[in-house]
PDB file of C-alpha atoms in Angstrom:
ATOM      1  CA  MET A  28       0.508  20.339  24.235  1.00  0.00           C
ATOM      2  CA  PHE A  29       3.597  20.909  22.063  1.00  0.00           C
ATOM      3  CA  GLU A  30       3.078  20.682  18.325  1.00  0.00           C
ATOM      4  CA  LEU A  31       5.788  19.832  15.832  1.00  0.00           C
ATOM      5  CA  PRO A  32       6.249  22.139  12.839  1.00  0.00           C
ATOM      6  CA  THR A  33       3.914  21.122  10.056  1.00  0.00           C
ATOM      7  CA  ASP A  34       6.722  19.743   7.816  1.00  0.00           C
ATOM      8  CA  LYS A  35       7.328  17.150  10.492  1.00  0.00           C
ATOM      9  CA  THR A  36       3.702  16.231  10.944  1.00  0.00           C
ATOM     10  CA  ARG A  37       2.609  15.931   7.342  1.00  0.00           C
ATOM     11  CA  VAL A  38       3.378  13.116   4.950  1.00  0.00           C
ATOM     12  CA  LEU A  39       4.524  14.140   1.499  1.00  0.00           C
ATOM     13  CA  ILE A  40       2.498  12.166  -1.019  1.00  0.00           C
ATOM     14  CA  THR A  41       4.087  12.119  -4.417  1.00  0.00           C
ATOM     15  CA  TYR A  42       1.493  11.122  -6.979  1.00  0.00           C
ATOM     16  CA  ARG A  43       2.952  10.194 -10.387  1.00  0.00           C
ATOM     17  CA  ILE A  44       0.641  10.647 -13.329  1.00  0.00           C
ATOM     18  CA  GLU A  45       0.909   8.322 -16.293  1.00  0.00           C
ATOM     19  CA  PRO A  46       0.911  10.301 -19.561  1.00  0.00           C
ATOM     20  CA  GLY A  47      -1.351   7.660 -21.112  1.00  0.00           C
ATOM     21  CA  CYS A  48      -4.220   8.549 -18.808  1.00  0.00           C
ATOM     22  CA  LEU A  49      -4.480  11.801 -20.837  1.00  0.00           C
ATOM     23  CA  GLY A  50      -4.966   9.992 -24.108  1.00  0.00           C
ATOM     24  CA  PRO A  51      -2.687   9.051 -27.002  1.00  0.00           C
ATOM     25  CA  ASP A  52      -0.923  12.413 -26.947  1.00  0.00           C
ATOM     26  CA  GLY A  53      -0.641  12.430 -23.177  1.00  0.00           C
ATOM     27  CA  ASP A  54       3.116  13.028 -23.330  1.00  0.00           C
ATOM     28  CA  GLN A  55       2.347  16.509 -24.638  1.00  0.00           C
ATOM     29  CA  HIS A  56      -0.112  17.259 -21.773  1.00  0.00           C
ATOM     30  CA  VAL A  57       1.183  15.517 -18.676  1.00  0.00           C
ATOM     31  CA  ASP A  58       3.382  18.343 -17.325  1.00  0.00           C
ATOM     32  CA  ALA A  59       0.625  20.926 -17.725  1.00  0.00           C
ATOM     33  CA  PHE A  60      -1.929  18.573 -16.247  1.00  0.00           C
ATOM     34  CA  CYS A  61       0.244  17.980 -13.173  1.00  0.00           C
ATOM     35  CA  GLU A  62       0.312  21.732 -12.592  1.00  0.00           C
ATOM     36  CA  PHE A  63      -3.437  21.923 -13.265  1.00  0.00           C
ATOM     37  CA  VAL A  64      -4.398  19.267 -10.746  1.00  0.00           C
ATOM     38  CA  GLN A  65      -1.963  20.209  -7.974  1.00  0.00           C
ATOM     39  CA  PRO A  66      -4.212  22.794  -6.322  1.00  0.00           C
ATOM     40  CA  TYR A  67      -7.160  20.381  -6.333  1.00  0.00           C
ATOM     41  CA  LEU A  68      -5.218  17.729  -4.454  1.00  0.00           C
ATOM     42  CA  SER A  69      -3.559  20.199  -2.157  1.00  0.00           C
ATOM     43  CA  VAL A  70      -6.872  20.858  -0.346  1.00  0.00           C
ATOM     44  CA  LEU A  71      -7.252  17.167   0.587  1.00  0.00           C
ATOM     45  CA  TYR A  72      -6.234  16.601   4.195  1.00  0.00           C
ATOM     46  CA  PRO A  73      -3.925  19.646   4.498  1.00  0.00           C
ATOM     47  CA  ARG A  74      -3.234  18.946   8.187  1.00  0.00           C
ATOM     48  CA  SER A  75      -1.738  15.582   7.475  1.00  0.00           C
ATOM     49  CA  CYS A  76      -0.689  15.581   3.799  1.00  0.00           C
ATOM     50  CA  THR A  77       1.348  17.647   1.394  1.00  0.00           C
ATOM     51  CA  TRP A  78       0.858  16.688  -2.263  1.00  0.00           C
ATOM     52  CA  ASN A  79       3.383  16.662  -5.068  1.00  0.00           C
ATOM     53  CA  VAL A  80       1.945  15.760  -8.464  1.00  0.00           C
ATOM     54  CA  VAL A  81       4.514  14.872 -11.130  1.00  0.00           C
ATOM     55  CA  PRO A  82       4.635  12.973 -14.436  1.00  0.00           C
ATOM     56  CA  ARG A  83       5.417   9.274 -14.272  1.00  0.00           C
ATOM     57  CA  HIS A  84       8.052   8.848 -16.990  1.00  0.00           C
ATOM     58  CA  ASP A  85       9.865   6.050 -15.196  1.00  0.00           C
ATOM     59  CA  LYS A  86       7.637   2.975 -14.720  1.00  0.00           C
ATOM     60  CA  ALA A  87      10.108   1.649 -12.125  1.00  0.00           C
ATOM     61  CA  LEU A  88       8.940   4.359  -9.734  1.00  0.00           C
ATOM     62  CA  ASP A  89       5.786   3.770  -7.698  1.00  0.00           C
ATOM     63  CA  GLU A  90       2.613   5.627  -8.751  1.00  0.00           C
ATOM     64  CA  ILE A  91       2.199   6.826  -5.196  1.00  0.00           C
ATOM     65  CA  GLU A  92       5.129   7.389  -2.834  1.00  0.00           C
ATOM     66  CA  TYR A  93       4.993   8.519   0.791  1.00  0.00           C
ATOM     67  CA  SER A  94       7.732  10.273   2.720  1.00  0.00           C
ATOM     68  CA  LEU A  95       8.101  12.042   6.064  1.00  0.00           C
ATOM     69  CA  ILE A  96      10.908  14.460   6.899  1.00  0.00           C
ATOM     70  CA  GLY A  97      12.702  13.393   3.701  1.00  0.00           C
ATOM     71  CA  ARG A  98      12.505   9.680   4.393  1.00  0.00           C
ATOM     72  CA  LYS A  99      10.547   7.336   2.150  1.00  0.00           C
ATOM     73  CA  LEU A 100       7.852   5.351   3.996  1.00  0.00           C
ATOM     74  CA  THR A 101       6.670   1.932   3.198  1.00  0.00           C
ATOM     75  CA  LYS A 102       2.959   1.357   2.714  1.00  0.00           C
ATOM     76  CA  ALA A 103       2.753  -0.223   6.175  1.00  0.00           C
ATOM     77  CA  GLN A 104       4.513   2.746   7.749  1.00  0.00           C
ATOM     78  CA  SER A 105       2.198   5.104   5.914  1.00  0.00           C
ATOM     79  CA  LEU A 106      -0.843   3.244   7.145  1.00  0.00           C
ATOM     80  CA  LYS A 107       0.447   3.469  10.733  1.00  0.00           C
ATOM     81  CA  PHE A 108       1.207   7.174  10.413  1.00  0.00           C
ATOM     82  CA  PHE A 109      -2.307   7.963   9.176  1.00  0.00           C
ATOM     83  CA  GLU A 110      -3.896   5.739  11.870  1.00  0.00           C
ATOM     84  CA  SER A 111      -1.951   7.735  14.488  1.00  0.00           C
ATOM     85  CA  MET A 112      -3.493  10.903  12.949  1.00  0.00           C
ATOM     86  CA  ASN A 113      -6.981   9.330  13.068  1.00  0.00           C
ATOM     87  CA  SER A 114      -7.059   9.293   9.296  1.00  0.00           C
ATOM     88  CA  ASP A 115      -7.732   6.463   6.864  1.00  0.00           C
ATOM     89  CA  LEU A 116      -5.101   6.133   4.103  1.00  0.00           C
ATOM     90  CA  PRO A 117      -7.254   4.000   1.786  1.00  0.00           C
ATOM     91  CA  ARG A 118      -9.944   6.690   1.963  1.00  0.00           C
ATOM     92  CA  ILE A 119      -7.388   9.433   1.251  1.00  0.00           C
ATOM     93  CA  GLU A 120      -6.111   7.470  -1.749  1.00  0.00           C
ATOM     94  CA  GLN A 121      -9.645   6.903  -3.042  1.00  0.00           C
ATOM     95  CA  GLN A 122     -10.528  10.593  -2.717  1.00  0.00           C
ATOM     96  CA  ALA A 123      -7.305  11.497  -4.550  1.00  0.00           C
ATOM     97  CA  GLN A 124      -8.164   9.095  -7.330  1.00  0.00           C
ATOM     98  CA  THR A 125     -11.637  10.633  -7.656  1.00  0.00           C
ATOM     99  CA  VAL A 126     -10.161  14.128  -7.842  1.00  0.00           C
ATOM    100  CA  LEU A 127      -7.710  12.917 -10.525  1.00  0.00           C
ATOM    101  CA  VAL A 128     -10.390  11.289 -12.672  1.00  0.00           C
ATOM    102  CA  GLU A 129     -12.666  14.326 -12.484  1.00  0.00           C
ATOM    103  CA  SER A 130      -9.737  16.645 -13.155  1.00  0.00           C
ATOM    104  CA  ILE A 131      -8.746  14.687 -16.259  1.00  0.00           C
ATOM    105  CA  GLU A 132     -12.277  15.076 -17.602  1.00  0.00           C
ATOM    106  CA  VAL A 133     -12.257  18.807 -16.925  1.00  0.00           C
ATOM    107  CA  TYR A 134      -8.734  19.234 -18.294  1.00  0.00           C
ATOM    108  CA  LEU A 135      -9.575  17.431 -21.531  1.00  0.00           C
ATOM    109  CA  GLY A 136     -12.854  19.382 -21.860  1.00  0.00           C
ATOM    110  CA  ARG A 137     -15.085  16.354 -21.553  1.00  0.00           C
ATOM    111  CA  ALA A 138     -16.956  17.394 -18.380  1.00  0.00           C
ATOM    112  CA  ALA A 139     -20.602  18.184 -18.885  1.00  0.00           C
TER     113      ALA A 139
END
C-alpha cells in the first residue's frame, strides 16, 4: 500500500493559549509557556497530528484551529478526517486539554 508523506497525512492542530489561564501576569509568561508545553502535546497522536502551540492575543481567532496541507479545516472536516484515521477528535481534544491543565500547574510550580 502506498503511503503519503507524513505532512499530507497529519492534521496541524494550532492550539492558542489565553494569557489569562496563567494568572494575572499571564502576558509575561504565555510565550515561554507555549514553548514549555509544546513537547508534551507533540507526543499526542504523532501519526495523525502535528501540534503548534501559540499565544492567543487575538480573541477573534479560534482557540483550536485545524489545517491539512496548508488549508484550514472546519470542525466537521476535522471530525471526518480523524474518523477516516480511526481516531476520535473529541478524545484528542480532551487529552490535549488535560495535558494543558497539568502543564500549567507544573509551569506555575503548583504541582504536588
